[in-house]
Amino acid sequence: MRRATFFTGEYYLNNRQFDIKDTIVNRDNCLYGSYLLKKRFEEKGIDLNTQDISLPSESDFILYNEMPRFTDFTDIVKEKENYLLLFESEIIRPDNWDRKNHKYFKKIFTWNNDFVDNKKYIKYYWPNKIPEKLDSFTVQKEKLCTMIVANKFQKHPLELYSERKKAILWFEKYHPGDFDLYGYGWDRYNFTGILRRLNRVRLLTALLSQEYLVYKGPVESKEKVLSKYKFAICYENAKDIPGYITEKIFDCFFASCVPVYLGAPNVTDYIPAETFIDRRKFKTYDELYRYMKNMTDEEYNKYLGAIKDFVHSDKIYPFSAECFAETICREIVDR
Protein backbone atom coordinates (compact mmCIF):
# COMPACT_ATOMS: atom_id res chain seq x y z
CA MET A 1 0.00 0.00 0.00
CA ARG A 2 1.26 3.49 -0.86
CA ARG A 3 1.77 5.99 1.92
CA ALA A 4 0.63 9.60 2.04
CA THR A 5 0.86 12.41 4.57
CA PHE A 6 -1.90 14.73 5.69
CA PHE A 7 0.07 17.65 7.12
CA THR A 8 -2.01 19.39 9.79
CA GLY A 9 -1.80 21.28 13.08
CA GLU A 10 -0.40 19.74 16.27
CA TYR A 11 -3.87 19.51 17.82
CA TYR A 12 -4.87 16.97 15.15
CA LEU A 13 -1.81 14.71 15.24
CA ASN A 14 -1.89 10.95 15.92
CA ASN A 15 -4.63 10.75 13.28
CA ARG A 16 -6.99 12.82 15.39
CA GLN A 17 -7.70 14.65 12.13
CA PHE A 18 -9.78 11.65 11.02
CA ASP A 19 -11.30 10.55 14.35
CA ILE A 20 -15.03 11.16 14.11
CA LYS A 21 -15.55 9.36 17.44
CA ASP A 22 -13.68 12.13 19.26
CA THR A 23 -16.62 14.32 20.27
CA ILE A 24 -14.37 17.21 21.29
CA VAL A 25 -12.41 17.66 18.11
CA ASN A 26 -15.25 16.47 15.85
CA ARG A 27 -17.94 18.77 17.21
CA ASP A 28 -20.91 18.95 14.85
CA ASN A 29 -19.19 16.52 12.45
CA CYS A 30 -16.56 19.06 11.38
CA LEU A 31 -14.02 16.29 10.60
CA TYR A 32 -16.33 14.11 8.55
CA GLY A 33 -14.80 15.36 5.29
CA SER A 34 -11.25 14.35 6.22
CA TYR A 35 -12.55 11.05 7.64
CA LEU A 36 -14.15 10.18 4.30
CA LEU A 37 -11.05 11.35 2.47
CA LYS A 38 -8.91 8.86 4.38
CA LYS A 39 -11.41 6.09 3.60
CA ARG A 40 -11.54 7.02 -0.07
CA PHE A 41 -7.74 6.91 -0.35
CA GLU A 42 -7.71 3.51 1.38
CA GLU A 43 -10.03 2.21 -1.34
CA LYS A 44 -7.38 3.33 -3.83
CA GLY A 45 -4.60 1.55 -1.95
CA ILE A 46 -3.23 4.65 -0.21
CA ASP A 47 -2.66 4.86 3.54
CA LEU A 48 -3.24 8.52 4.53
CA ASN A 49 -2.05 9.57 8.01
CA THR A 50 -1.00 12.70 9.85
CA GLN A 51 2.66 13.71 9.59
CA ASP A 52 3.70 12.08 12.88
CA ILE A 53 2.61 8.66 11.57
CA SER A 54 3.39 8.98 7.85
CA LEU A 55 6.59 11.01 7.80
CA PRO A 56 6.59 13.47 4.88
CA SER A 57 10.07 12.37 3.81
CA GLU A 58 8.86 8.76 3.48
CA SER A 59 5.51 9.40 1.77
CA ASP A 60 4.58 9.17 -1.89
CA PHE A 61 2.79 12.50 -1.67
CA ILE A 62 1.82 15.13 0.90
CA LEU A 63 -1.50 16.91 1.28
CA TYR A 64 -1.16 20.10 3.32
CA ASN A 65 -4.04 21.45 5.37
CA GLU A 66 -3.37 25.21 4.90
CA MET A 67 -0.10 26.74 3.75
CA PRO A 68 2.77 25.22 5.76
CA ARG A 69 5.43 27.22 7.52
CA PHE A 70 8.60 27.33 5.47
CA THR A 71 10.48 25.83 8.43
CA ASP A 72 8.37 22.70 7.83
CA PHE A 73 8.88 22.89 4.08
CA THR A 74 12.37 21.38 3.84
CA ASP A 75 14.35 20.72 0.65
CA ILE A 76 13.48 17.02 0.84
CA VAL A 77 9.78 17.80 1.13
CA LYS A 78 9.89 20.32 -1.73
CA GLU A 79 10.94 17.53 -4.07
CA LYS A 80 7.86 15.49 -3.14
CA GLU A 81 4.52 15.50 -4.92
CA ASN A 82 2.78 18.20 -2.87
CA TYR A 83 -0.85 19.29 -2.73
CA LEU A 84 -2.45 22.11 -0.80
CA LEU A 85 -5.89 22.51 0.77
CA LEU A 86 -6.88 26.13 1.39
CA PHE A 87 -9.61 26.54 4.00
CA GLU A 88 -8.95 29.79 5.85
CA SER A 89 -9.58 33.09 4.07
CA GLU A 90 -7.07 35.90 3.67
CA ILE A 91 -8.49 37.45 6.85
CA ILE A 92 -6.91 34.73 8.97
CA ARG A 93 -4.23 33.25 6.70
CA PRO A 94 -2.92 35.82 4.19
CA ASP A 95 -0.05 33.44 3.38
CA ASN A 96 -2.60 31.01 1.93
CA TRP A 97 -3.33 33.39 -0.93
CA ASP A 98 0.11 34.64 -1.90
CA ARG A 99 0.69 33.00 -5.28
CA LYS A 100 4.46 33.07 -4.71
CA ASN A 101 3.88 30.44 -2.02
CA HIS A 102 2.13 28.10 -4.46
CA LYS A 103 5.04 27.16 -6.72
CA TYR A 104 5.92 23.98 -4.81
CA PHE A 105 2.44 22.45 -5.16
CA LYS A 106 1.25 20.32 -8.04
CA LYS A 107 -2.39 21.19 -7.36
CA ILE A 108 -4.18 23.49 -4.97
CA PHE A 109 -7.74 22.92 -3.77
CA THR A 110 -9.73 26.06 -3.05
CA TRP A 111 -13.27 27.39 -2.70
CA ASN A 112 -12.12 30.77 -4.05
CA ASN A 113 -13.63 31.29 -7.51
CA ASP A 114 -11.05 33.96 -8.36
CA PHE A 115 -8.29 31.32 -8.26
CA VAL A 116 -9.99 28.32 -9.85
CA ASP A 117 -8.70 27.38 -13.31
CA ASN A 118 -9.41 23.60 -13.17
CA LYS A 119 -5.74 22.92 -13.88
CA LYS A 120 -3.55 23.86 -10.92
CA TYR A 121 -6.33 25.41 -8.86
CA ILE A 122 -9.22 23.01 -8.33
CA LYS A 123 -12.60 24.03 -6.96
CA TYR A 124 -13.87 22.30 -3.83
CA TYR A 125 -16.84 23.18 -1.65
CA TRP A 126 -16.81 23.33 2.12
CA PRO A 127 -17.57 19.74 3.25
CA ASN A 128 -20.58 18.92 5.43
CA LYS A 129 -22.19 15.77 6.72
CA ILE A 130 -25.61 16.03 5.11
CA PRO A 131 -28.40 14.62 7.32
CA GLU A 132 -30.80 12.12 5.82
CA LYS A 133 -33.72 14.04 7.27
CA LEU A 134 -34.27 17.28 9.16
CA ASP A 135 -35.53 17.21 12.73
CA SER A 136 -37.10 20.04 14.75
CA PHE A 137 -39.15 21.01 11.71
CA THR A 138 -41.60 23.26 13.51
CA VAL A 139 -42.35 26.91 14.10
CA GLN A 140 -42.73 26.25 17.84
CA LYS A 141 -39.32 27.59 18.83
CA GLU A 142 -38.33 28.75 22.30
CA LYS A 143 -36.82 32.10 21.29
CA LEU A 144 -36.47 34.43 18.35
CA CYS A 145 -32.79 34.77 17.45
CA THR A 146 -29.29 33.60 18.38
CA MET A 147 -25.67 33.75 17.33
CA ILE A 148 -23.02 31.08 17.94
CA VAL A 149 -19.53 32.42 17.35
CA ALA A 150 -16.20 32.82 19.11
CA ASN A 151 -15.02 36.25 20.22
CA LYS A 152 -12.39 37.09 17.63
CA PHE A 153 -11.20 40.12 15.74
CA GLN A 154 -8.87 40.70 12.83
CA LYS A 155 -7.96 44.05 11.29
CA HIS A 156 -8.80 43.74 7.60
CA PRO A 157 -11.11 45.65 5.21
CA LEU A 158 -13.14 42.51 4.47
CA GLU A 159 -13.55 41.22 8.05
CA LEU A 160 -17.03 40.63 9.48
CA TYR A 161 -16.04 40.16 13.13
CA SER A 162 -16.89 43.80 13.85
CA GLU A 163 -20.25 43.44 12.10
CA ARG A 164 -21.11 40.51 14.35
CA LYS A 165 -20.29 42.64 17.36
CA LYS A 166 -22.55 45.43 16.03
CA ALA A 167 -25.41 42.95 15.90
CA ILE A 168 -24.69 41.72 19.42
CA LEU A 169 -24.55 45.23 20.86
CA TRP A 170 -27.72 46.27 19.04
CA PHE A 171 -29.75 43.34 20.42
CA GLU A 172 -28.17 43.81 23.84
CA LYS A 173 -29.34 47.42 23.91
CA TYR A 174 -32.77 47.20 22.30
CA HIS A 175 -34.11 43.63 22.45
CA PRO A 176 -32.08 41.47 24.86
CA GLY A 177 -35.08 39.25 25.54
CA ASP A 178 -35.17 38.16 21.91
CA PHE A 179 -31.51 37.33 21.44
CA ASP A 180 -28.97 34.92 22.97
CA LEU A 181 -25.23 34.82 22.31
CA TYR A 182 -23.16 31.63 22.53
CA GLY A 183 -19.52 30.80 21.88
CA TYR A 184 -16.06 31.00 23.39
CA GLY A 185 -14.37 34.11 24.67
CA TRP A 186 -17.20 36.58 25.24
CA ASP A 187 -16.53 36.53 28.99
CA ARG A 188 -12.98 37.82 28.56
CA TYR A 189 -11.12 40.55 26.70
CA ASN A 190 -9.54 39.55 23.40
CA PHE A 191 -6.15 41.06 22.58
CA THR A 192 -5.17 41.33 18.91
CA GLY A 193 -2.03 42.06 16.90
CA ILE A 194 1.29 42.12 18.74
CA LEU A 195 -0.48 41.81 22.11
CA ARG A 196 -2.17 38.51 21.19
CA ARG A 197 -0.02 36.48 23.60
CA LEU A 198 -1.62 38.33 26.51
CA ASN A 199 -4.80 36.33 25.83
CA ARG A 200 -3.15 33.53 27.83
CA VAL A 201 -3.27 35.69 30.98
CA ARG A 202 -6.77 34.72 32.07
CA LEU A 203 -6.95 37.09 35.04
CA LEU A 204 -6.05 40.07 32.86
CA THR A 205 -8.51 39.15 30.10
CA ALA A 206 -11.24 38.59 32.70
CA LEU A 207 -10.65 41.98 34.34
CA LEU A 208 -10.80 43.80 31.00
CA SER A 209 -13.77 41.87 29.65
CA GLN A 210 -17.02 43.51 28.64
CA GLU A 211 -20.09 42.00 30.26
CA TYR A 212 -22.77 40.87 27.83
CA LEU A 213 -26.19 40.27 29.34
CA VAL A 214 -27.18 38.20 26.31
CA TYR A 215 -24.18 35.85 26.64
CA LYS A 216 -25.08 32.26 27.56
CA GLY A 217 -21.66 30.59 27.35
CA PRO A 218 -20.07 28.02 24.99
CA VAL A 219 -21.98 25.11 23.46
CA GLU A 220 -21.26 21.42 23.05
CA SER A 221 -23.52 21.04 20.02
CA LYS A 222 -24.46 23.88 17.71
CA GLU A 223 -27.32 21.86 16.26
CA LYS A 224 -29.01 21.33 19.63
CA VAL A 225 -28.84 25.05 20.41
CA LEU A 226 -29.81 26.34 16.97
CA SER A 227 -32.87 24.08 16.83
CA LYS A 228 -34.40 26.08 19.71
CA TYR A 229 -34.38 29.36 17.76
CA LYS A 230 -36.30 30.62 14.76
CA PHE A 231 -33.38 32.64 13.38
CA ALA A 232 -29.60 32.84 13.70
CA ILE A 233 -27.23 35.64 12.79
CA CYS A 234 -24.97 33.82 10.37
CA TYR A 235 -22.04 35.90 9.14
CA GLU A 236 -18.92 34.51 7.53
CA ASN A 237 -15.55 35.66 8.85
CA ALA A 238 -15.17 37.75 5.70
CA LYS A 239 -17.38 39.44 3.13
CA ASP A 240 -17.22 39.92 -0.64
CA ILE A 241 -15.02 36.89 -1.41
CA PRO A 242 -16.64 34.84 -4.24
CA GLY A 243 -17.22 31.23 -3.25
CA TYR A 244 -16.44 31.71 0.44
CA ILE A 245 -19.36 29.73 1.86
CA THR A 246 -18.43 27.80 5.00
CA GLU A 247 -20.27 25.46 7.35
CA LYS A 248 -22.07 28.29 9.15
CA ILE A 249 -25.15 28.51 6.94
CA PHE A 250 -25.41 24.71 6.81
CA ASP A 251 -25.29 24.48 10.61
CA CYS A 252 -28.47 26.53 10.59
CA PHE A 253 -30.11 24.47 7.84
CA PHE A 254 -29.45 21.16 9.58
CA ALA A 255 -31.04 22.51 12.78
CA SER A 256 -34.10 23.84 10.91
CA CYS A 257 -33.14 27.36 11.89
CA VAL A 258 -33.43 30.18 9.35
CA PRO A 259 -30.07 31.94 8.88
CA VAL A 260 -29.58 35.67 8.50
CA TYR A 261 -26.66 35.45 6.11
CA LEU A 262 -23.84 37.83 5.19
CA GLY A 263 -20.64 36.84 3.43
CA ALA A 264 -20.13 35.51 -0.09
CA PRO A 265 -21.48 37.98 -2.68
CA ASN A 266 -22.50 35.10 -4.97
CA VAL A 267 -24.12 32.90 -2.35
CA THR A 268 -27.31 32.52 -4.42
CA ASP A 269 -25.30 30.90 -7.22
CA TYR A 270 -25.16 27.86 -4.95
CA ILE A 271 -27.86 28.21 -2.30
CA PRO A 272 -31.50 29.16 -3.07
CA ALA A 273 -32.38 32.70 -1.99
CA GLU A 274 -35.62 31.50 -0.38
CA THR A 275 -33.71 29.42 2.21
CA PHE A 276 -32.17 32.36 4.11
CA ILE A 277 -32.61 36.02 5.01
CA ASP A 278 -30.14 38.16 3.09
CA ARG A 279 -28.69 40.74 5.51
CA ARG A 280 -27.79 43.00 2.58
CA LYS A 281 -31.48 43.73 2.00
CA PHE A 282 -31.87 45.54 5.34
CA LYS A 283 -30.47 49.01 5.99
CA THR A 284 -30.57 48.75 9.78
CA TYR A 285 -30.84 46.14 12.52
CA ASP A 286 -34.13 47.68 13.55
CA GLU A 287 -35.50 46.94 10.09
CA LEU A 288 -34.17 43.39 10.22
CA TYR A 289 -35.58 42.82 13.69
CA ARG A 290 -39.05 44.00 12.69
CA TYR A 291 -38.97 41.67 9.68
CA MET A 292 -38.16 38.66 11.88
CA LYS A 293 -40.45 39.61 14.74
CA ASN A 294 -43.49 40.23 12.54
CA MET A 295 -43.07 37.18 10.33
CA THR A 296 -46.15 34.97 10.27
CA ASP A 297 -46.03 31.22 10.80
CA GLU A 298 -46.97 30.77 7.15
CA GLU A 299 -44.07 32.93 5.98
CA TYR A 300 -41.68 31.18 8.35
CA ASN A 301 -42.81 27.76 7.17
CA LYS A 302 -41.97 28.78 3.61
CA TYR A 303 -38.36 29.30 4.67
CA LEU A 304 -38.29 25.95 6.47
CA GLY A 305 -39.89 24.22 3.48
CA ALA A 306 -37.32 25.70 1.11
CA ILE A 307 -34.51 24.62 3.45
CA LYS A 308 -35.88 21.10 3.64
CA ASP A 309 -36.27 20.88 -0.15
CA PHE A 310 -32.69 22.09 -0.66
CA VAL A 311 -31.15 19.75 1.92
CA HIS A 312 -33.01 16.78 0.43
CA SER A 313 -32.11 17.67 -3.17
CA ASP A 314 -29.14 16.96 -5.39
CA LYS A 315 -28.27 20.67 -5.34
CA ILE A 316 -26.61 20.33 -1.94
CA TYR A 317 -24.30 17.51 -3.07
CA PRO A 318 -21.32 19.80 -3.92
CA PHE A 319 -21.26 20.83 -0.24
CA SER A 320 -21.24 17.24 0.99
CA ALA A 321 -18.27 15.49 2.56
CA GLU A 322 -18.68 12.79 -0.09
CA CYS A 323 -18.15 15.29 -2.91
CA PHE A 324 -15.15 16.80 -1.09
CA ALA A 325 -13.44 13.42 -0.69
CA GLU A 326 -14.24 12.35 -4.24
CA THR A 327 -12.94 15.61 -5.75
CA ILE A 328 -9.57 15.46 -3.99
CA CYS A 329 -9.08 11.75 -4.56
CA ARG A 330 -9.94 12.09 -8.25
CA GLU A 331 -7.57 14.99 -8.82
CA ILE A 332 -4.65 13.34 -7.01
CA VAL A 333 -5.04 9.63 -7.80
CA ASP A 334 -7.16 9.27 -10.92
CA ARG A 335 -5.43 11.85 -13.14
C-alpha positions as a Python dict, from the first residue, in 0.01 Angstrom:
ca = {
    (1, 'M'): (0, 0, 0),
    (2, 'R'): (126, 349, -86),
    (3, 'R'): (177, 599, 192),
    (4, 'A'): (63, 960, 204),
    (5, 'T'): (86, 1241, 457),
    (6, 'F'): (-190, 1473, 569),
    (7, 'F'): (7, 1765, 712),
    (8, 'T'): (-201, 1939, 979),
    (9, 'G'): (-180, 2128, 1308),
    (10, 'E'): (-40, 1974, 1627),
    (11, 'Y'): (-387, 1951, 1782),
    (12, 'Y'): (-487, 1697, 1515),
    (13, 'L'): (-181, 1471, 1524),
    (14, 'N'): (-189, 1095, 1592),
    (15, 'N'): (-463, 1075, 1328),
    (16, 'R'): (-699, 1282, 1539),
    (17, 'Q'): (-770, 1465, 1213),
    (18, 'F'): (-978, 1165, 1102),
    (19, 'D'): (-1130, 1055, 1435),
    (20, 'I'): (-1503, 1116, 1411),
    (21, 'K'): (-1555, 936, 1744),
    (22, 'D'): (-1368, 1213, 1926),
    (23, 'T'): (-1662, 1432, 2027),
    (24, 'I'): (-1437, 1721, 2129),
    (25, 'V'): (-1241, 1766, 1811),
    (26, 'N'): (-1525, 1647, 1585),
    (27, 'R'): (-1794, 1877, 1721),
    (28, 'D'): (-2091, 1895, 1485),
    (29, 'N'): (-1919, 1652, 1245),
    (30, 'C'): (-1656, 1906, 1138),
    (31, 'L'): (-1402, 1629, 1060),
    (32, 'Y'): (-1633, 1411, 855),
    (33, 'G'): (-1480, 1536, 529),
    (34, 'S'): (-1125, 1435, 622),
    (35, 'Y'): (-1255, 1105, 764),
    (36, 'L'): (-1415, 1018, 430),
    (37, 'L'): (-1105, 1135, 247),
    (38, 'K'): (-891, 886, 438),
    (39, 'K'): (-1141, 609, 360),
    (40, 'R'): (-1154, 702, -7),
    (41, 'F'): (-774, 691, -35),
    (42, 'E'): (-771, 351, 138),
    (43, 'E'): (-1003, 221, -134),
    (44, 'K'): (-738, 333, -383),
    (45, 'G'): (-460, 155, -195),
    (46, 'I'): (-323, 465, -21),
    (47, 'D'): (-266, 486, 354),
    (48, 'L'): (-324, 852, 453),
    (49, 'N'): (-205, 957, 801),
    (50, 'T'): (-100, 1270, 985),
    (51, 'Q'): (266, 1371, 959),
    (52, 'D'): (370, 1208, 1288),
    (53, 'I'): (261, 866, 1157),
    (54, 'S'): (339, 898, 785),
    (55, 'L'): (659, 1101, 780),
    (56, 'P'): (659, 1347, 488),
    (57, 'S'): (1007, 1237, 381),
    (58, 'E'): (886, 876, 348),
    (59, 'S'): (551, 940, 177),
    (60, 'D'): (458, 917, -189),
    (61, 'F'): (279, 1250, -167),
    (62, 'I'): (182, 1513, 90),
    (63, 'L'): (-150, 1691, 128),
    (64, 'Y'): (-116, 2010, 332),
    (65, 'N'): (-404, 2145, 537),
    (66, 'E'): (-337, 2521, 490),
    (67, 'M'): (-10, 2674, 375),
    (68, 'P'): (277, 2522, 576),
    (69, 'R'): (543, 2722, 752),
    (70, 'F'): (860, 2733, 547),
    (71, 'T'): (1048, 2583, 843),
    (72, 'D'): (837, 2270, 783),
    (73, 'F'): (888, 2289, 408),
    (74, 'T'): (1237, 2138, 384),
    (75, 'D'): (1435, 2072, 65),
    (76, 'I'): (1348, 1702, 84),
    (77, 'V'): (978, 1780, 113),
    (78, 'K'): (989, 2032, -173),
    (79, 'E'): (1094, 1753, -407),
    (80, 'K'): (786, 1549, -314),
    (81, 'E'): (452, 1550, -492),
    (82, 'N'): (278, 1820, -287),
    (83, 'Y'): (-85, 1929, -273),
    (84, 'L'): (-245, 2211, -80),
    (85, 'L'): (-589, 2251, 77),
    (86, 'L'): (-688, 2613, 139),
    (87, 'F'): (-961, 2654, 400),
    (88, 'E'): (-895, 2979, 585),
    (89, 'S'): (-958, 3309, 407),
    (90, 'E'): (-707, 3590, 367),
    (91, 'I'): (-849, 3745, 685),
    (92, 'I'): (-691, 3473, 897),
    (93, 'R'): (-423, 3325, 670),
    (94, 'P'): (-292, 3582, 419),
    (95, 'D'): (-5, 3344, 338),
    (96, 'N'): (-260, 3101, 193),
    (97, 'W'): (-333, 3339, -93),
    (98, 'D'): (11, 3464, -190),
    (99, 'R'): (69, 3300, -528),
    (100, 'K'): (446, 3307, -471),
    (101, 'N'): (388, 3044, -202),
    (102, 'H'): (213, 2810, -446),
    (103, 'K'): (504, 2716, -672),
    (104, 'Y'): (592, 2398, -481),
    (105, 'F'): (244, 2245, -516),
    (106, 'K'): (125, 2032, -804),
    (107, 'K'): (-239, 2119, -736),
    (108, 'I'): (-418, 2349, -497),
    (109, 'F'): (-774, 2292, -377),
    (110, 'T'): (-973, 2606, -305),
    (111, 'W'): (-1327, 2739, -270),
    (112, 'N'): (-1212, 3077, -405),
    (113, 'N'): (-1363, 3129, -751),
    (114, 'D'): (-1105, 3396, -836),
    (115, 'F'): (-829, 3132, -826),
    (116, 'V'): (-999, 2832, -985),
    (117, 'D'): (-870, 2738, -1331),
    (118, 'N'): (-941, 2360, -1317),
    (119, 'K'): (-574, 2292, -1388),
    (120, 'K'): (-355, 2386, -1092),
    (121, 'Y'): (-633, 2541, -886),
    (122, 'I'): (-922, 2301, -833),
    (123, 'K'): (-1260, 2403, -696),
    (124, 'Y'): (-1387, 2230, -383),
    (125, 'Y'): (-1684, 2318, -165),
    (126, 'W'): (-1681, 2333, 212),
    (127, 'P'): (-1757, 1974, 325),
    (128, 'N'): (-2058, 1892, 543),
    (129, 'K'): (-2219, 1577, 672),
    (130, 'I'): (-2561, 1603, 511),
    (131, 'P'): (-2840, 1462, 732),
    (132, 'E'): (-3080, 1212, 582),
    (133, 'K'): (-3372, 1404, 727),
    (134, 'L'): (-3427, 1728, 916),
    (135, 'D'): (-3553, 1721, 1273),
    (136, 'S'): (-3710, 2004, 1475),
    (137, 'F'): (-3915, 2101, 1171),
    (138, 'T'): (-4160, 2326, 1351),
    (139, 'V'): (-4235, 2691, 1410),
    (140, 'Q'): (-4273, 2625, 1784),
    (141, 'K'): (-3932, 2759, 1883),
    (142, 'E'): (-3833, 2875, 2230),
    (143, 'K'): (-3682, 3210, 2129),
    (144, 'L'): (-3647, 3443, 1835),
    (145, 'C'): (-3279, 3477, 1745),
    (146, 'T'): (-2929, 3360, 1838),
    (147, 'M'): (-2567, 3375, 1733),
    (148, 'I'): (-2302, 3108, 1794),
    (149, 'V'): (-1953, 3242, 1735),
    (150, 'A'): (-1620, 3282, 1911),
    (151, 'N'): (-1502, 3625, 2022),
    (152, 'K'): (-1239, 3709, 1763),
    (153, 'F'): (-1120, 4012, 1574),
    (154, 'Q'): (-887, 4070, 1283),
    (155, 'K'): (-796, 4405, 1129),
    (156, 'H'): (-880, 4374, 760),
    (157, 'P'): (-1111, 4565, 521),
    (158, 'L'): (-1314, 4251, 447),
    (159, 'E'): (-1355, 4122, 805),
    (160, 'L'): (-1703, 4063, 948),
    (161, 'Y'): (-1604, 4016, 1313),
    (162, 'S'): (-1689, 4380, 1385),
    (163, 'E'): (-2025, 4344, 1210),
    (164, 'R'): (-2111, 4051, 1435),
    (165, 'K'): (-2029, 4264, 1736),
    (166, 'K'): (-2255, 4543, 1603),
    (167, 'A'): (-2541, 4295, 1590),
    (168, 'I'): (-2469, 4172, 1942),
    (169, 'L'): (-2455, 4523, 2086),
    (170, 'W'): (-2772, 4627, 1904),
    (171, 'F'): (-2975, 4334, 2042),
    (172, 'E'): (-2817, 4381, 2384),
    (173, 'K'): (-2934, 4742, 2391),
    (174, 'Y'): (-3277, 4720, 2230),
    (175, 'H'): (-3411, 4363, 2245),
    (176, 'P'): (-3208, 4147, 2486),
    (177, 'G'): (-3508, 3925, 2554),
    (178, 'D'): (-3517, 3816, 2191),
    (179, 'F'): (-3151, 3733, 2144),
    (180, 'D'): (-2897, 3492, 2297),
    (181, 'L'): (-2523, 3482, 2231),
    (182, 'Y'): (-2316, 3163, 2253),
    (183, 'G'): (-1952, 3080, 2188),
    (184, 'Y'): (-1606, 3100, 2339),
    (185, 'G'): (-1437, 3411, 2467),
    (186, 'W'): (-1720, 3658, 2524),
    (187, 'D'): (-1653, 3653, 2899),
    (188, 'R'): (-1298, 3782, 2856),
    (189, 'Y'): (-1112, 4055, 2670),
    (190, 'N'): (-954, 3955, 2340),
    (191, 'F'): (-615, 4106, 2258),
    (192, 'T'): (-517, 4133, 1891),
    (193, 'G'): (-203, 4206, 1690),
    (194, 'I'): (129, 4212, 1874),
    (195, 'L'): (-48, 4181, 2211),
    (196, 'R'): (-217, 3851, 2119),
    (197, 'R'): (-2, 3648, 2360),
    (198, 'L'): (-162, 3833, 2651),
    (199, 'N'): (-480, 3633, 2583),
    (200, 'R'): (-315, 3353, 2783),
    (201, 'V'): (-327, 3569, 3098),
    (202, 'R'): (-677, 3472, 3207),
    (203, 'L'): (-695, 3709, 3504),
    (204, 'L'): (-605, 4007, 3286),
    (205, 'T'): (-851, 3915, 3010),
    (206, 'A'): (-1124, 3859, 3270),
    (207, 'L'): (-1065, 4198, 3434),
    (208, 'L'): (-1080, 4380, 3100),
    (209, 'S'): (-1377, 4187, 2965),
    (210, 'Q'): (-1702, 4351, 2864),
    (211, 'E'): (-2009, 4200, 3026),
    (212, 'Y'): (-2277, 4087, 2783),
    (213, 'L'): (-2619, 4027, 2934),
    (214, 'V'): (-2718, 3820, 2631),
    (215, 'Y'): (-2418, 3585, 2664),
    (216, 'K'): (-2508, 3226, 2756),
    (217, 'G'): (-2166, 3059, 2735),
    (218, 'P'): (-2007, 2802, 2499),
    (219, 'V'): (-2198, 2511, 2346),
    (220, 'E'): (-2126, 2142, 2305),
    (221, 'S'): (-2352, 2104, 2002),
    (222, 'K'): (-2446, 2388, 1771),
    (223, 'E'): (-2732, 2186, 1626),
    (224, 'K'): (-2901, 2133, 1963),
    (225, 'V'): (-2884, 2505, 2041),
    (226, 'L'): (-2981, 2634, 1697),
    (227, 'S'): (-3287, 2408, 1683),
    (228, 'K'): (-3440, 2608, 1971),
    (229, 'Y'): (-3438, 2936, 1776),
    (230, 'K'): (-3630, 3062, 1476),
    (231, 'F'): (-3338, 3264, 1338),
    (232, 'A'): (-2960, 3284, 1370),
    (233, 'I'): (-2723, 3564, 1279),
    (234, 'C'): (-2497, 3382, 1037),
    (235, 'Y'): (-2204, 3590, 914),
    (236, 'E'): (-1892, 3451, 753),
    (237, 'N'): (-1555, 3566, 885),
    (238, 'A'): (-1517, 3775, 570),
    (239, 'K'): (-1738, 3944, 313),
    (240, 'D'): (-1722, 3992, -64),
    (241, 'I'): (-1502, 3689, -141),
    (242, 'P'): (-1664, 3484, -424),
    (243, 'G'): (-1722, 3123, -325),
    (244, 'Y'): (-1644, 3171, 44),
    (245, 'I'): (-1936, 2973, 186),
    (246, 'T'): (-1843, 2780, 500),
    (247, 'E'): (-2027, 2546, 735),
    (248, 'K'): (-2207, 2829, 915),
    (249, 'I'): (-2515, 2851, 694),
    (250, 'F'): (-2541, 2471, 681),
    (251, 'D'): (-2529, 2448, 1061),
    (252, 'C'): (-2847, 2653, 1059),
    (253, 'F'): (-3011, 2447, 784),
    (254, 'F'): (-2945, 2116, 958),
    (255, 'A'): (-3104, 2251, 1278),
    (256, 'S'): (-3410, 2384, 1091),
    (257, 'C'): (-3314, 2736, 1189),
    (258, 'V'): (-3343, 3018, 935),
    (259, 'P'): (-3007, 3194, 888),
    (260, 'V'): (-2958, 3567, 850),
    (261, 'Y'): (-2666, 3545, 611),
    (262, 'L'): (-2384, 3783, 519),
    (263, 'G'): (-2064, 3684, 343),
    (264, 'A'): (-2013, 3551, -9),
    (265, 'P'): (-2148, 3798, -268),
    (266, 'N'): (-2250, 3510, -497),
    (267, 'V'): (-2412, 3290, -235),
    (268, 'T'): (-2731, 3252, -442),
    (269, 'D'): (-2530, 3090, -722),
    (270, 'Y'): (-2516, 2786, -495),
    (271, 'I'): (-2786, 2821, -230),
    (272, 'P'): (-3150, 2916, -307),
    (273, 'A'): (-3238, 3270, -199),
    (274, 'E'): (-3562, 3150, -38),
    (275, 'T'): (-3371, 2942, 221),
    (276, 'F'): (-3217, 3236, 411),
    (277, 'I'): (-3261, 3602, 501),
    (278, 'D'): (-3014, 3816, 309),
    (279, 'R'): (-2869, 4074, 551),
    (280, 'R'): (-2779, 4300, 258),
    (281, 'K'): (-3148, 4373, 200),
    (282, 'F'): (-3187, 4554, 534),
    (283, 'K'): (-3047, 4901, 599),
    (284, 'T'): (-3057, 4875, 978),
    (285, 'Y'): (-3084, 4614, 1252),
    (286, 'D'): (-3413, 4768, 1355),
    (287, 'E'): (-3550, 4694, 1009),
    (288, 'L'): (-3417, 4339, 1022),
    (289, 'Y'): (-3558, 4282, 1369),
    (290, 'R'): (-3905, 4400, 1269),
    (291, 'Y'): (-3897, 4167, 968),
    (292, 'M'): (-3816, 3866, 1188),
    (293, 'K'): (-4045, 3961, 1474),
    (294, 'N'): (-4349, 4023, 1254),
    (295, 'M'): (-4307, 3718, 1033),
    (296, 'T'): (-4615, 3497, 1027),
    (297, 'D'): (-4603, 3122, 1080),
    (298, 'E'): (-4697, 3077, 715),
    (299, 'E'): (-4407, 3293, 598),
    (300, 'Y'): (-4168, 3118, 835),
    (301, 'N'): (-4281, 2776, 717),
    (302, 'K'): (-4197, 2878, 361),
    (303, 'Y'): (-3836, 2930, 467),
    (304, 'L'): (-3829, 2595, 647),
    (305, 'G'): (-3989, 2422, 348),
    (306, 'A'): (-3732, 2570, 111),
    (307, 'I'): (-3451, 2462, 345),
    (308, 'K'): (-3588, 2110, 364),
    (309, 'D'): (-3627, 2088, -15),
    (310, 'F'): (-3269, 2209, -66),
    (311, 'V'): (-3115, 1975, 192),
    (312, 'H'): (-3301, 1678, 43),
    (313, 'S'): (-3211, 1767, -317),
    (314, 'D'): (-2914, 1696, -539),
    (315, 'K'): (-2827, 2067, -534),
    (316, 'I'): (-2661, 2033, -194),
    (317, 'Y'): (-2430, 1751, -307),
    (318, 'P'): (-2132, 1980, -392),
    (319, 'F'): (-2126, 2083, -24),
    (320, 'S'): (-2124, 1724, 99),
    (321, 'A'): (-1827, 1549, 256),
    (322, 'E'): (-1868, 1279, -9),
    (323, 'C'): (-1815, 1529, -291),
    (324, 'F'): (-1515, 1680, -109),
    (325, 'A'): (-1344, 1342, -69),
    (326, 'E'): (-1424, 1235, -424),
    (327, 'T'): (-1294, 1561, -575),
    (328, 'I'): (-957, 1546, -399),
    (329, 'C'): (-908, 1175, -456),
    (330, 'R'): (-994, 1209, -825),
    (331, 'E'): (-757, 1499, -882),
    (332, 'I'): (-465, 1334, -701),
    (333, 'V'): (-504, 963, -780),
    (334, 'D'): (-716, 927, -1092),
    (335, 'R'): (-543, 1185, -1314),
}
